Amino acid sequence: MRIGVAPHRLWPVQEGELDAVLQTAVRAEELGFDHVFASGHAVAGATGVTPDPLILLAAVSGATRRIGLVTSVLVLPLYNPVILAHQSATLDRLSDGRFTLGIGTGWDTEEYAAVGVPFAGRGRRTDEQLAVVRQLWRGEGSARLGVLPRTEGGPGVWIGGQSDAALRRALRFGDAWHGSGVDAEGLTGVRARLDALGDEVGRDPGQLALTAGLFLVPPGFGPAVKVPGRPLGGADATAESVRDELGRLSDAGLVSASLWLPVATEALPDALAWVGAELVSHFSKE
């Protein structure tokens, strides 16, 4: 299983808590993490302050050499698809193919209103936009992007959401389904639903990888915010309980875990080191 981490703690309250994201990303690379990831919200809200994911990952790309770069997730309907295709192709090229575009349809009506984009119909528009982005990455269509991606056919695409519409979208356009806070039983259920939808969509569900964003409060650390759902390993996690749960997720088909660490910002470096020593080193040997 590949393990990634966010370069800042879950739901930072102030912009100053984001100032060390490049140092955190460099340290994650040194510790052997597979990727760093960034969510995308244009306005501050219930999830605190959030840097622009593409700009953040572009900066991380320039500060690192190996580690992957993932949006988890970018709210696609808020973007012009031609501009996003160009931005993501540029990032893929300049990062030497390290970029993965994780997308979702979003949930924050206030954010949609602030950007001036209708909330209704966002699922249909997401499907249309994905088709355009994929076409442009391949160099097809009436317009040619200013820069084509380094990765043939474009970066990998992870698609979030648990509705049937989201699962169909993942089958049609995705390289992976990207869940949130899922356990092994829930992941098995998602795979069964994908299997049932495969014939309808016309794609072998076995071609679609399973990935997820997960929440972890390492042993010895306290949560800085209320954890949204059950954290990995339970409320009183141990190294063994966390490794056991990740192992069960791996057995259920999860190939990549993107970890949010909801600890205080000043505790993040130590929490990162714990994950590197107890999880990354363990799963990198398997």
Short mmCIF file of C-alpha atoms in Angstrom, two decimals:
data_model
loop_
_atom_site.label_atom_id
_atom_site.label_comp_id
_atom_site.label_asym_id
_atom_site.label_seq_id
_atom_site.Cartn_x
_atom_site.Cartn_y
_atom_site.Cartn_z
CA MET A 1 0.00 0.00 0.00
CA ARG A 2 1.23 3.47 -0.90
CA ILE A 3 0.94 6.04 1.90
CA GLY A 4 0.67 9.80 1.42
CA VAL A 5 0.15 12.73 3.75
CA ALA A 6 -1.19 16.28 3.71
CA PRO A 7 1.57 18.87 4.22
CA HIS A 8 -0.49 20.72 6.82
CA ARG A 9 -2.74 19.57 9.63
CA LEU A 10 -6.43 19.03 9.11
CA TRP A 11 -8.47 22.26 9.04
CA PRO A 12 -5.92 24.94 9.94
CA VAL A 13 -7.51 28.07 11.38
CA GLN A 14 -4.98 30.72 10.37
CA GLU A 15 -2.89 31.30 7.25
CA GLY A 16 0.28 31.19 9.36
CA GLU A 17 -0.31 27.49 9.97
CA LEU A 18 0.39 26.91 6.27
CA ASP A 19 3.78 28.62 6.21
CA ALA A 20 5.79 25.40 6.67
CA VAL A 21 4.07 23.28 4.01
CA LEU A 22 7.15 23.12 1.79
CA GLN A 23 9.38 21.98 4.65
CA THR A 24 6.77 19.39 5.60
CA ALA A 25 6.58 18.11 2.03
CA VAL A 26 10.38 17.83 1.81
CA ARG A 27 10.42 15.93 5.12
CA ALA A 28 7.68 13.60 3.86
CA GLU A 29 9.83 12.80 0.85
CA GLU A 30 12.82 12.11 3.10
CA LEU A 31 10.68 9.77 5.22
CA GLY A 32 9.64 7.73 2.17
CA PHE A 33 6.01 8.82 1.78
CA ASP A 34 4.53 8.07 -1.64
CA HIS A 35 2.76 11.41 -2.14
CA VAL A 36 1.61 14.66 -0.61
CA PHE A 37 -1.91 15.85 -1.28
CA ALA A 38 -3.85 19.08 -1.11
CA SER A 39 -7.57 19.76 -0.96
CA GLY A 40 -9.14 22.71 -2.71
CA HIS A 41 -11.57 25.28 -1.33
CA ALA A 42 -11.60 28.78 -2.77
CA VAL A 43 -13.11 30.39 0.34
CA ALA A 44 -12.55 29.88 4.05
CA GLY A 45 -15.34 28.04 5.80
CA ALA A 46 -16.05 25.09 8.06
CA THR A 47 -12.84 23.40 6.94
CA GLY A 48 -10.67 26.37 7.86
CA VAL A 49 -8.25 28.06 5.51
CA THR A 50 -7.05 26.19 2.44
CA PRO A 51 -4.29 27.04 -0.02
CA ASP A 52 -4.94 26.69 -3.73
CA PRO A 53 -4.08 23.03 -4.44
CA LEU A 54 -2.45 23.48 -7.84
CA ILE A 55 -0.25 26.35 -6.71
CA LEU A 56 0.68 24.51 -3.51
CA LEU A 57 1.60 21.34 -5.41
CA ALA A 58 3.54 23.31 -8.01
CA ALA A 59 5.64 24.79 -5.20
CA VAL A 60 6.11 21.31 -3.69
CA SER A 61 7.17 20.02 -7.10
CA GLY A 62 9.97 22.56 -7.24
CA ALA A 63 11.14 21.72 -3.71
CA THR A 64 11.19 17.92 -4.15
CA ARG A 65 12.46 15.30 -6.59
CA ARG A 66 10.48 12.07 -6.16
CA ILE A 67 7.29 12.41 -4.14
CA GLY A 68 3.92 12.31 -5.89
CA LEU A 69 1.52 15.27 -6.01
CA VAL A 70 -2.22 14.69 -5.61
CA THR A 71 -5.28 16.93 -5.36
CA SER A 72 -7.63 15.39 -2.81
CA VAL A 73 -9.87 16.75 -3.92
CA LEU A 74 -10.23 19.62 -6.38
CA VAL A 75 -13.85 20.76 -6.83
CA LEU A 76 -14.01 20.41 -10.60
CA PRO A 77 -17.25 22.31 -11.39
CA LEU A 78 -15.67 25.52 -10.07
CA TYR A 79 -13.07 25.45 -12.87
CA ASN A 80 -13.09 26.20 -16.57
CA PRO A 81 -12.10 22.81 -18.05
CA VAL A 82 -9.71 24.26 -20.66
CA ILE A 83 -7.85 26.29 -18.03
CA LEU A 84 -7.73 23.33 -15.65
CA ALA A 85 -6.51 21.00 -18.40
CA HIS A 86 -3.73 23.49 -19.17
CA GLN A 87 -2.77 24.02 -15.52
CA SER A 88 -2.70 20.31 -14.75
CA ALA A 89 -0.81 19.47 -17.94
CA THR A 90 1.78 22.11 -17.04
CA LEU A 91 2.16 20.73 -13.52
CA ASP A 92 2.45 17.18 -14.85
CA ARG A 93 5.17 18.23 -17.29
CA LEU A 94 7.19 20.35 -14.87
CA SER A 95 6.99 17.70 -12.12
CA ASP A 96 8.21 14.99 -14.51
CA GLY A 97 4.90 13.14 -14.42
CA ARG A 98 4.37 13.14 -10.65
CA PHE A 99 0.92 14.74 -10.65
CA THR A 100 -2.46 13.06 -10.04
CA LEU A 101 -5.72 14.97 -10.42
CA GLY A 102 -8.18 13.97 -7.72
CA ILE A 103 -11.59 15.54 -8.24
CA GLY A 104 -15.02 15.75 -6.66
CA THR A 105 -18.23 17.70 -7.12
CA GLY A 106 -18.09 19.52 -3.78
CA TRP A 107 -20.75 20.17 -1.17
CA ASP A 108 -20.38 23.80 -0.06
CA THR A 109 -23.19 25.89 -1.53
CA GLU A 110 -21.61 29.10 -0.19
CA GLU A 111 -18.40 28.36 -2.08
CA TYR A 112 -20.34 27.85 -5.32
CA ALA A 113 -22.16 31.12 -4.74
CA ALA A 114 -18.92 32.99 -4.07
CA VAL A 115 -17.42 31.73 -7.34
CA GLY A 116 -20.66 32.43 -9.23
CA VAL A 117 -21.23 28.84 -10.36
CA PRO A 118 -24.63 27.11 -10.04
CA PHE A 119 -24.70 24.35 -7.43
CA ALA A 120 -27.51 22.47 -9.16
CA GLY A 121 -26.41 20.29 -12.04
CA ARG A 122 -22.82 20.06 -10.83
CA GLY A 123 -22.66 16.29 -11.39
CA ARG A 124 -23.66 16.52 -15.04
CA ARG A 125 -21.22 19.39 -15.58
CA THR A 126 -18.44 17.39 -13.92
CA ASP A 127 -18.94 14.56 -16.41
CA GLU A 128 -18.85 17.02 -19.32
CA GLN A 129 -15.75 18.73 -17.96
CA LEU A 130 -13.88 15.46 -17.44
CA ALA A 131 -14.55 14.48 -21.03
CA VAL A 132 -13.13 17.82 -22.21
CA VAL A 133 -10.07 17.63 -19.96
CA ARG A 134 -9.27 14.07 -21.09
CA GLN A 135 -9.65 15.05 -24.74
CA LEU A 136 -7.39 18.09 -24.40
CA TRP A 137 -4.70 16.10 -22.60
CA ARG A 138 -4.62 13.74 -25.58
CA GLY A 139 -4.09 16.68 -27.94
CA GLU A 140 -7.49 16.16 -29.57
CA GLY A 141 -10.33 18.57 -30.31
CA SER A 142 -10.52 21.97 -31.92
CA ALA A 143 -8.18 23.62 -29.40
CA ARG A 144 -4.64 22.55 -28.52
CA LEU A 145 -3.38 23.21 -25.03
CA GLY A 146 -0.47 25.58 -24.66
CA VAL A 147 1.40 22.71 -22.98
CA LEU A 148 0.64 19.01 -23.25
CA PRO A 149 1.23 16.73 -20.25
CA ARG A 150 4.38 14.66 -19.94
CA THR A 151 2.33 11.59 -18.97
CA GLU A 152 0.91 9.99 -22.11
CA GLY A 153 -2.83 10.61 -22.20
CA GLY A 154 -2.59 12.90 -19.20
CA PRO A 155 -2.10 12.57 -15.42
CA GLY A 156 -3.88 9.93 -13.40
CA VAL A 157 -7.42 10.86 -12.34
CA TRP A 158 -8.92 9.89 -8.97
CA ILE A 159 -12.66 10.49 -8.64
CA GLY A 160 -14.37 10.91 -5.29
CA GLY A 161 -17.92 10.35 -4.13
CA GLN A 162 -20.03 7.40 -2.96
CA SER A 163 -23.27 7.91 -4.89
CA ASP A 164 -24.05 5.68 -7.85
CA ALA A 165 -23.51 8.70 -10.11
CA ALA A 166 -20.03 9.21 -8.63
CA LEU A 167 -19.16 5.53 -9.07
CA ARG A 168 -20.31 5.63 -12.70
CA ARG A 169 -18.16 8.75 -13.16
CA ALA A 170 -15.15 6.93 -11.74
CA LEU A 171 -15.71 4.01 -14.10
CA ARG A 172 -16.13 6.26 -17.13
CA PHE A 173 -13.30 8.70 -16.53
CA GLY A 174 -11.12 7.58 -13.63
CA ASP A 175 -7.97 5.64 -12.99
CA ALA A 176 -9.07 5.25 -9.38
CA TRP A 177 -12.04 5.74 -7.09
CA HIS A 178 -11.08 7.99 -4.18
CA GLY A 179 -13.05 7.53 -0.97
CA SER A 180 -12.95 9.28 2.38
CA GLY A 181 -12.83 7.74 5.85
CA VAL A 182 -13.80 4.31 4.54
CA ASP A 183 -13.20 1.07 6.48
CA ALA A 184 -12.57 -2.41 5.06
CA GLU A 185 -16.24 -3.37 5.13
CA GLY A 186 -17.26 -0.17 3.39
CA LEU A 187 -14.53 -0.59 0.80
CA THR A 188 -15.75 -4.10 0.03
CA GLY A 189 -19.21 -2.67 -0.47
CA VAL A 190 -17.90 -0.04 -2.87
CA ARG A 191 -16.10 -2.70 -4.91
CA ALA A 192 -19.34 -4.72 -5.09
CA ARG A 193 -21.27 -1.67 -6.30
CA LEU A 194 -18.60 -0.93 -8.92
CA ASP A 195 -18.82 -4.54 -10.09
CA ALA A 196 -22.58 -4.17 -10.47
CA LEU A 197 -22.22 -0.93 -12.45
CA GLY A 198 -19.43 -2.12 -14.70
CA ASP A 199 -21.60 -3.66 -17.42
CA GLU A 200 -23.84 -0.59 -17.48
CA VAL A 201 -20.87 1.70 -18.04
CA GLY A 202 -19.02 -0.69 -20.32
CA ARG A 203 -15.77 -0.96 -18.34
CA ASP A 204 -14.13 -3.74 -16.39
CA PRO A 205 -14.31 -2.55 -12.74
CA GLY A 206 -11.10 -4.43 -12.05
CA GLN A 207 -9.27 -1.74 -14.03
CA LEU A 208 -10.27 0.87 -11.45
CA ALA A 209 -7.95 1.19 -8.43
CA LEU A 210 -9.29 1.96 -4.95
CA THR A 211 -7.79 4.85 -2.98
CA ALA A 212 -8.96 6.85 0.03
CA GLY A 213 -8.32 9.79 2.29
CA LEU A 214 -8.12 8.63 5.91
CA PHE A 215 -7.81 10.31 9.31
CA LEU A 216 -5.11 9.38 11.81
CA VAL A 217 -4.32 10.63 15.30
CA PRO A 218 -1.04 8.83 16.05
CA PRO A 219 -0.57 7.30 19.53
CA GLY A 220 0.63 9.89 22.02
CA PHE A 221 -0.90 12.80 20.10
CA GLY A 222 -4.16 14.61 20.73
CA PRO A 223 -6.60 15.81 18.06
CA ALA A 224 -6.68 19.55 17.45
CA VAL A 225 -10.18 19.30 15.93
CA LYS A 226 -13.05 16.87 16.08
CA VAL A 227 -12.11 14.02 13.77
CA PRO A 228 -14.77 13.58 11.03
CA GLY A 229 -15.57 9.92 11.55
CA ARG A 230 -13.67 7.07 13.12
CA PRO A 231 -9.89 7.58 13.00
CA LEU A 232 -7.58 4.81 11.84
CA GLY A 233 -6.94 2.32 14.60
CA GLY A 234 -9.79 3.60 16.75
CA ALA A 235 -10.03 6.32 19.38
CA ASP A 236 -7.12 4.87 21.41
CA ALA A 237 -4.95 3.86 18.51
CA THR A 238 -1.73 1.92 18.82
CA ALA A 239 0.84 1.21 16.15
CA GLU A 240 -0.50 -2.34 15.98
CA SER A 241 -4.15 -1.31 15.66
CA VAL A 242 -3.36 1.20 12.91
CA ARG A 243 -1.24 -1.30 10.97
CA ASP A 244 -3.94 -3.93 11.40
CA GLU A 245 -6.64 -1.66 10.00
CA LEU A 246 -4.48 -0.57 7.08
CA GLY A 247 -3.72 -4.24 6.44
CA ARG A 248 -7.44 -5.06 6.32
CA LEU A 249 -8.01 -2.15 3.95
CA SER A 250 -5.19 -3.45 1.76
CA ASP A 251 -6.74 -6.93 1.76
CA ALA A 252 -10.04 -5.32 0.67
CA GLY A 253 -8.28 -3.72 -2.29
CA LEU A 254 -7.05 -0.30 -1.14
CA VAL A 255 -3.83 0.57 -2.98
CA SER A 256 -3.23 4.11 -1.69
CA ALA A 257 -3.99 5.79 1.65
CA SER A 258 -3.81 9.59 1.91
CA LEU A 259 -3.51 10.53 5.59
CA TRP A 260 -4.90 13.65 7.19
CA LEU A 261 -3.25 14.27 10.59
CA PRO A 262 -5.66 16.34 12.74
CA VAL A 263 -2.99 17.27 15.29
CA ALA A 264 -1.84 20.72 16.33
CA THR A 265 0.39 22.42 13.78
CA GLU A 266 3.36 22.49 16.14
CA ALA A 267 2.99 18.72 16.65
CA LEU A 268 2.85 17.91 12.93
CA PRO A 269 6.59 17.26 12.41
CA ASP A 270 6.65 14.70 15.23
CA ALA A 271 3.41 13.09 14.03
CA LEU A 272 4.86 12.86 10.54
CA ALA A 273 7.98 11.17 11.89
CA TRP A 274 5.81 8.63 13.77
CA VAL A 275 3.91 7.76 10.59
CA GLY A 276 7.16 7.42 8.68
CA ALA A 277 8.70 5.09 11.24
CA GLU A 278 5.65 3.00 12.14
CA LEU A 279 3.64 2.87 8.91
CA VAL A 280 5.58 3.95 5.83
CA SER A 281 8.61 1.81 6.65
CA HIS A 282 6.34 -1.14 7.50
CA PHE A 283 4.19 -1.07 4.37
CA SER A 284 7.06 -0.21 2.02
CA LYS A 285 8.53 -3.64 2.85
CA GLU A 286 5.39 -5.51 1.81
#
